């Protein structure tokens, strides 16, 4: 009973952390993009996030290997002597870099709650990539939930809720386009990375290090292509406030933490986490940004939350059911004879 109690407590802990990180990151990022202080360069924040993720992954690999010598051997074998693997992991690095930059652009033009809801389009995008790249199948209920989710997002975007406390000029269409690009990137990169992980027995932390090394190079190039002159003039950390540092921290730790704790939860719990994050983001947007809830927004939000729950329900084992039906039919025939 004690072990079972600990297991339940740990799952609730995982669920709570996942929910709070997702909701807080979205709201905090939105706040930093509309605050009256001088605006920081989002490309530098994305690059800094990759650097911190690399440092954290090195720490986790050090703990996994157990000694400095083993850590050195692992890095030499899988990083210095594996240029092909680095090249392979550069694909999701580039895609994730685009996705993260699109998130900043989207939250510069859309409310946090609207973003959180619309970003759930990553579920059908990931489902499609899973079917095409990993040759998996979806149940009828999952396909139904995908279409329900798309309907819910359409309602949310049909007449976007307005935030009365936001005084800066925004372009909702540009924000939606940025989210569309981000969800496509999220779906493809996530499935691609999963395929790479399952193609060998290489440690998750080694794969993360390979990806983040490429990510740092890619995002640095992005910094100097997009904001190069301004960064050289004003500095890499121009416009950074405690809130911006907090956003970078959440982006760095949140992704790594979620990837670790997700294995201790099931799809239903992840669905509840996403729905709870949507609710928290909406409440925070009403309080902080003066978001006005409309009927179409509320209806769309409800559809999205229900569809996430339905999508996460476990598949029914039809093969087992068919065997049971066959056994019952045989017994019935024997009784009749």
Coordinates of C-alpha atoms in Angstrom, one line a residue:
X1 CA 0.0 0.0 0.0
X2 CA 2.9 2.4 0.8
X3 CA 4.5 1.8 -2.6
X4 CA 1.2 2.4 -4.4
X5 CA 0.6 5.6 -2.4
X6 CA 4.1 6.9 -3.3
X7 CA 3.4 6.0 -7.0
X8 CA 0.2 8.0 -7.0
X9 CA 1.8 11.0 -5.3
X10 CA 4.7 10.9 -7.7
X11 CA 2.4 10.8 -10.7
X12 CA 0.4 13.8 -9.3
X13 CA 3.7 15.6 -8.8
X14 CA 4.7 15.0 -12.4
X15 CA 1.3 16.1 -13.6
X16 CA 1.4 19.3 -11.5
X17 CA 4.9 20.3 -12.6
X18 CA 4.2 19.6 -16.3
X19 CA 1.0 21.7 -16.1
X20 CA 2.6 24.6 -14.2
X21 CA 5.7 24.8 -16.5
X22 CA 3.5 24.8 -19.7
X23 CA 1.1 27.4 -18.5
X24 CA 3.8 29.6 -16.8
X25 CA 6.1 29.6 -19.8
X26 CA 3.4 30.7 -22.2
X27 CA 2.1 33.5 -19.9
X28 CA 5.6 34.7 -18.9
X29 CA 6.8 34.8 -22.5
X30 CA 3.7 36.7 -23.6
X31 CA 4.3 39.2 -20.7
X32 CA 8.0 39.8 -21.8
X33 CA 6.8 40.5 -25.4
X34 CA 4.3 43.2 -24.5
X35 CA 6.0 44.8 -21.5
X36 CA 6.8 48.5 -21.8
X37 CA 10.6 47.9 -21.2
X38 CA 13.0 47.7 -24.2
X39 CA 12.4 44.5 -26.1
X40 CA 15.1 41.9 -26.1
X41 CA 16.2 39.9 -29.1
X42 CA 14.2 36.7 -29.2
X43 CA 16.9 35.0 -31.3
X44 CA 19.4 35.4 -28.4
X45 CA 16.9 33.9 -26.0
X46 CA 16.5 30.8 -28.2
X47 CA 20.3 30.4 -28.5
X48 CA 20.8 30.8 -24.8
X49 CA 18.2 28.1 -24.1
X50 CA 20.1 25.7 -26.3
X51 CA 23.3 26.4 -24.4
X52 CA 21.7 25.8 -21.0
X53 CA 20.1 22.6 -22.3
X54 CA 23.5 21.4 -23.4
X55 CA 25.0 22.1 -20.0
X56 CA 22.1 20.3 -18.2
X57 CA 22.4 17.3 -20.6
X58 CA 26.2 17.1 -19.9
X59 CA 25.4 17.0 -16.2
X60 CA 22.8 14.3 -16.6
X61 CA 25.2 12.2 -18.8
X62 CA 27.9 12.7 -16.2
X63 CA 25.5 11.3 -13.6
X64 CA 24.5 8.4 -15.9
X65 CA 28.1 7.4 -16.7
X66 CA 29.2 7.6 -13.1
X67 CA 32.8 8.9 -13.6
X68 CA 34.7 11.6 -15.5
X69 CA 36.6 8.9 -17.5
X70 CA 33.4 7.3 -18.8
X71 CA 31.9 10.7 -19.5
X72 CA 35.0 11.6 -21.6
X73 CA 34.9 8.3 -23.5
X74 CA 31.2 8.7 -24.2
X75 CA 31.7 12.2 -25.6
X76 CA 34.7 11.1 -27.7
X77 CA 32.9 8.1 -29.1
X78 CA 29.5 9.7 -29.8
X79 CA 30.4 13.3 -30.5
X80 CA 34.0 13.8 -31.7
X81 CA 34.1 10.5 -33.6
X82 CA 30.6 10.5 -34.9
X83 CA 30.2 13.3 -37.5
X84 CA 27.4 11.4 -39.3
X85 CA 25.3 11.2 -36.1
X86 CA 25.8 14.9 -35.5
X87 CA 24.6 15.6 -39.0
X88 CA 21.6 13.3 -38.5
X89 CA 20.7 15.2 -35.3
X90 CA 21.2 18.6 -37.0
X91 CA 17.8 18.0 -38.8
X92 CA 15.6 18.3 -35.7
X93 CA 18.0 21.0 -34.4
X94 CA 17.2 23.2 -37.3
X95 CA 13.4 22.4 -37.1
X96 CA 13.3 23.1 -33.4
X97 CA 15.2 26.4 -33.8
X98 CA 12.5 27.5 -36.3
X99 CA 9.7 26.3 -33.9
X100 CA 11.1 28.2 -30.9
X101 CA 11.5 31.4 -32.9
X102 CA 8.0 31.0 -34.2
X103 CA 6.7 30.7 -30.6
X104 CA 8.2 34.1 -29.8
X105 CA 6.7 35.6 -32.9
X106 CA 3.3 34.1 -32.2
X107 CA 3.2 35.3 -28.6
X108 CA 4.1 38.8 -29.8
X109 CA 0.9 38.9 -31.7
X110 CA -1.6 36.5 -29.9
X111 CA -2.8 36.2 -26.3
X112 CA -1.3 33.4 -24.2
X113 CA -4.6 31.5 -23.9
X114 CA -5.3 31.8 -27.7
X115 CA -1.7 30.6 -28.3
X116 CA -2.1 27.7 -25.9
X117 CA -5.3 26.5 -27.5
X118 CA -4.1 26.9 -31.1
X119 CA -0.8 25.2 -30.4
X120 CA -2.7 22.0 -29.6
X121 CA -2.8 21.6 -33.4
X122 CA 0.6 19.9 -32.8
X123 CA -1.5 16.8 -31.8
X124 CA -3.0 16.1 -35.3
X125 CA 0.3 17.2 -36.9
X126 CA 2.3 14.7 -34.7
X127 CA -0.4 12.0 -35.4
X128 CA 0.0 12.5 -39.2
X129 CA 3.9 12.4 -38.9
X130 CA 3.6 9.2 -36.8
X131 CA 1.4 7.5 -39.4
X132 CA 3.7 8.5 -42.3
X133 CA 7.1 8.2 -40.7
X134 CA 6.7 5.4 -38.0
X135 CA 4.0 3.5 -39.9
X136 CA 1.7 3.5 -36.9
X137 CA -2.1 3.5 -37.0
X138 CA -4.6 5.6 -35.2
X139 CA -7.9 4.3 -33.8
X140 CA -11.2 5.7 -35.0
X141 CA -11.6 7.6 -31.7
X142 CA -8.3 9.2 -32.2
X143 CA -9.1 10.4 -35.7
X144 CA -12.4 11.7 -34.4
X145 CA -10.6 13.6 -31.6
X146 CA -8.2 15.1 -34.2
X147 CA -11.1 16.5 -36.2
X148 CA -12.8 17.7 -33.0
X149 CA -9.6 19.5 -32.0
X150 CA -9.4 21.2 -35.4
X151 CA -13.0 22.3 -35.0
X152 CA -12.3 23.7 -31.6
X153 CA -9.2 25.7 -32.8
X154 CA -11.3 27.0 -35.7
X155 CA -13.9 28.3 -33.2
X156 CA -11.1 29.9 -31.1
X157 CA -9.7 31.7 -34.2
X158 CA -13.0 32.5 -35.7
X159 CA -13.3 35.7 -33.6
X160 CA -10.2 35.9 -31.5
X161 CA -10.7 37.1 -27.9
X162 CA -9.3 40.6 -27.3
X163 CA -7.0 41.6 -24.4
X164 CA -8.1 45.1 -23.2
X165 CA -4.9 45.7 -21.1
X166 CA -2.5 45.2 -24.1
X167 CA -1.7 48.5 -25.8
X168 CA 0.9 47.4 -28.4
X169 CA 0.1 46.9 -32.1
X170 CA -0.5 43.2 -32.9
X171 CA -1.1 41.2 -36.1
X172 CA -3.3 38.1 -35.2
X173 CA -3.0 36.7 -38.7
X174 CA 0.8 36.8 -38.5
X175 CA 0.6 35.1 -35.0
X176 CA -1.6 32.3 -36.4
X177 CA 0.8 31.7 -39.3
X178 CA 3.7 31.5 -36.8
X179 CA 1.8 28.9 -34.8
X180 CA 1.0 26.9 -37.9
X181 CA 4.7 26.8 -38.7
X182 CA 5.5 25.9 -35.1
X183 CA 3.1 23.0 -34.9
X184 CA 4.4 21.6 -38.2
X185 CA 7.9 21.8 -36.9
X186 CA 6.9 20.3 -33.5
X187 CA 5.2 17.3 -35.1
X188 CA 8.0 16.5 -37.6
X189 CA 10.9 17.1 -35.2
X190 CA 9.3 15.1 -32.4
X191 CA 8.6 12.1 -34.5
X192 CA 12.0 12.3 -36.3
X193 CA 13.8 12.4 -32.9
X194 CA 11.8 9.5 -31.6
X195 CA 12.7 7.5 -34.7
X196 CA 16.4 8.3 -34.2
X197 CA 16.2 7.3 -30.5
X198 CA 14.6 4.0 -31.3
X199 CA 17.0 3.2 -34.1
X200 CA 19.9 2.5 -31.6
X201 CA 20.6 1.9 -28.0
X202 CA 22.4 5.3 -27.6
X203 CA 21.6 7.1 -24.4
X204 CA 18.9 9.8 -24.5
X205 CA 21.4 12.3 -23.0
X206 CA 24.0 11.6 -25.7
X207 CA 21.4 12.2 -28.3
X208 CA 20.3 15.4 -26.6
X209 CA 24.0 16.6 -26.5
X210 CA 24.4 15.8 -30.2
X211 CA 21.2 17.8 -31.0
X212 CA 22.0 20.7 -28.8
X213 CA 25.5 21.1 -30.2
X214 CA 23.9 21.5 -33.6
X215 CA 21.2 23.6 -32.1
X216 CA 23.7 26.2 -30.7
X217 CA 25.4 26.5 -34.1
X218 CA 22.1 26.9 -35.9
X219 CA 20.6 29.4 -33.5
X220 CA 23.9 31.5 -33.4
X221 CA 23.6 31.7 -37.2
X222 CA 20.0 32.8 -36.7
X223 CA 21.1 35.5 -34.3
X224 CA 23.5 37.1 -36.7
X225 CA 21.3 36.8 -39.8
X226 CA 18.3 38.2 -38.1
X227 CA 19.6 40.6 -35.5
X228 CA 23.4 40.7 -36.2
X229 CA 23.9 44.4 -36.5
X230 CA 21.7 45.2 -33.5
X231 CA 23.3 42.6 -31.3
X232 CA 26.8 43.9 -32.2
X233 CA 25.6 47.4 -31.4
X234 CA 23.6 46.8 -28.2
X235 CA 24.9 43.5 -26.9
X236 CA 23.8 39.9 -26.7
X237 CA 21.9 40.4 -23.5
X238 CA 20.2 43.7 -24.4
X239 CA 16.7 44.1 -22.9
X240 CA 17.1 41.1 -20.5
X241 CA 15.1 41.4 -17.3
X242 CA 14.4 38.9 -14.5
X243 CA 11.3 37.9 -16.4
X244 CA 13.2 37.2 -19.6
X245 CA 15.7 35.1 -17.6
X246 CA 12.8 33.3 -16.1
X247 CA 11.4 32.5 -19.6
X248 CA 14.8 31.2 -20.7
X249 CA 15.0 29.1 -17.5
X250 CA 11.5 27.6 -18.1
X251 CA 12.3 26.8 -21.7
X252 CA 15.6 25.1 -20.8
X253 CA 14.5 23.1 -17.7
X254 CA 10.9 22.6 -18.8
X255 CA 11.7 20.6 -21.9
X256 CA 14.3 18.4 -20.3
X257 CA 12.2 17.8 -17.2
X258 CA 9.1 16.9 -19.2
X259 CA 11.1 14.5 -21.4
X260 CA 12.2 12.7 -18.2
X261 CA 8.9 12.5 -16.3
X262 CA 6.6 11.7 -19.2
X263 CA 7.6 8.1 -19.0
X264 CA 6.1 7.9 -15.5
X265 CA 2.7 9.1 -16.7
X266 CA 0.2 7.9 -19.3
X267 CA -1.5 9.7 -22.2
X268 CA -4.6 10.4 -20.1
X269 CA -2.6 12.2 -17.5
X270 CA -0.8 14.2 -20.3
X271 CA -4.2 15.1 -21.7
X272 CA -5.3 16.4 -18.3
X273 CA -2.1 18.3 -18.0
X274 CA -2.6 20.0 -21.4
X275 CA -6.2 20.9 -20.5
X276 CA -5.2 22.2 -17.1
X277 CA -2.5 24.3 -18.7
X278 CA -5.1 25.8 -21.1
X279 CA -7.4 26.7 -18.1
X280 CA -4.5 28.2 -16.1
X281 CA -3.3 30.2 -19.2
X282 CA -6.8 31.5 -19.7
X283 CA -7.3 32.6 -16.1
X284 CA -3.9 34.3 -16.1
X285 CA -4.7 36.1 -19.4
X286 CA -8.0 37.4 -18.0
X287 CA -6.2 38.7 -14.8
X288 CA -3.0 40.0 -16.3
X289 CA -4.0 41.0 -19.9
X290 CA -7.7 41.7 -19.6
X291 CA -8.7 38.9 -22.0
X292 CA -12.4 39.0 -22.8
X293 CA -13.9 35.6 -23.1
X294 CA -16.3 35.1 -26.0
X295 CA -18.8 32.3 -26.6
X296 CA -16.8 31.0 -29.6
X297 CA -13.6 31.1 -27.5
X298 CA -15.2 29.2 -24.6
X299 CA -16.9 26.7 -27.0
X300 CA -13.6 26.1 -28.8
X301 CA -11.6 25.7 -25.6
X302 CA -14.1 23.1 -24.4
X303 CA -13.8 21.1 -27.6
X304 CA -10.0 21.3 -27.5
X305 CA -9.9 20.0 -23.9
X306 CA -12.3 17.1 -24.6
X307 CA -10.5 16.1 -27.8
X308 CA -7.2 16.0 -26.0
X309 CA -8.7 13.7 -23.4
X310 CA -10.2 11.5 -26.1
X311 CA -7.0 11.3 -28.0
X312 CA -5.1 10.1 -25.0
X313 CA -7.5 7.2 -24.1
X314 CA -5.8 3.8 -24.5
X315 CA -6.6 1.9 -27.7
X316 CA -8.9 -1.1 -27.4
X317 CA -7.1 -4.4 -27.9
X318 CA -9.3 -5.7 -30.7
X319 CA -7.1 -8.8 -31.2
X320 CA -7.8 -9.9 -27.6
X321 CA -11.5 -9.1 -28.0
X322 CA -11.7 -11.2 -31.2
X323 CA -10.1 -14.2 -29.5
X324 CA -12.5 -13.9 -26.6
X325 CA -15.4 -13.7 -29.0
X326 CA -14.1 -16.8 -30.8
X327 CA -13.8 -18.8 -27.6
X328 CA -17.3 -17.8 -26.6
X329 CA -18.7 -18.9 -30.0
X330 CA -16.9 -22.3 -29.7
X331 CA -18.3 -22.8 -26.2
X332 CA -21.8 -22.0 -27.4
X333 CA -21.5 -24.5 -30.3
X334 CA -20.3 -27.2 -27.9
X335 CA -23.2 -26.6 -25.6
X336 CA -25.6 -26.7 -28.5
X337 CA -24.1 -30.0 -29.7

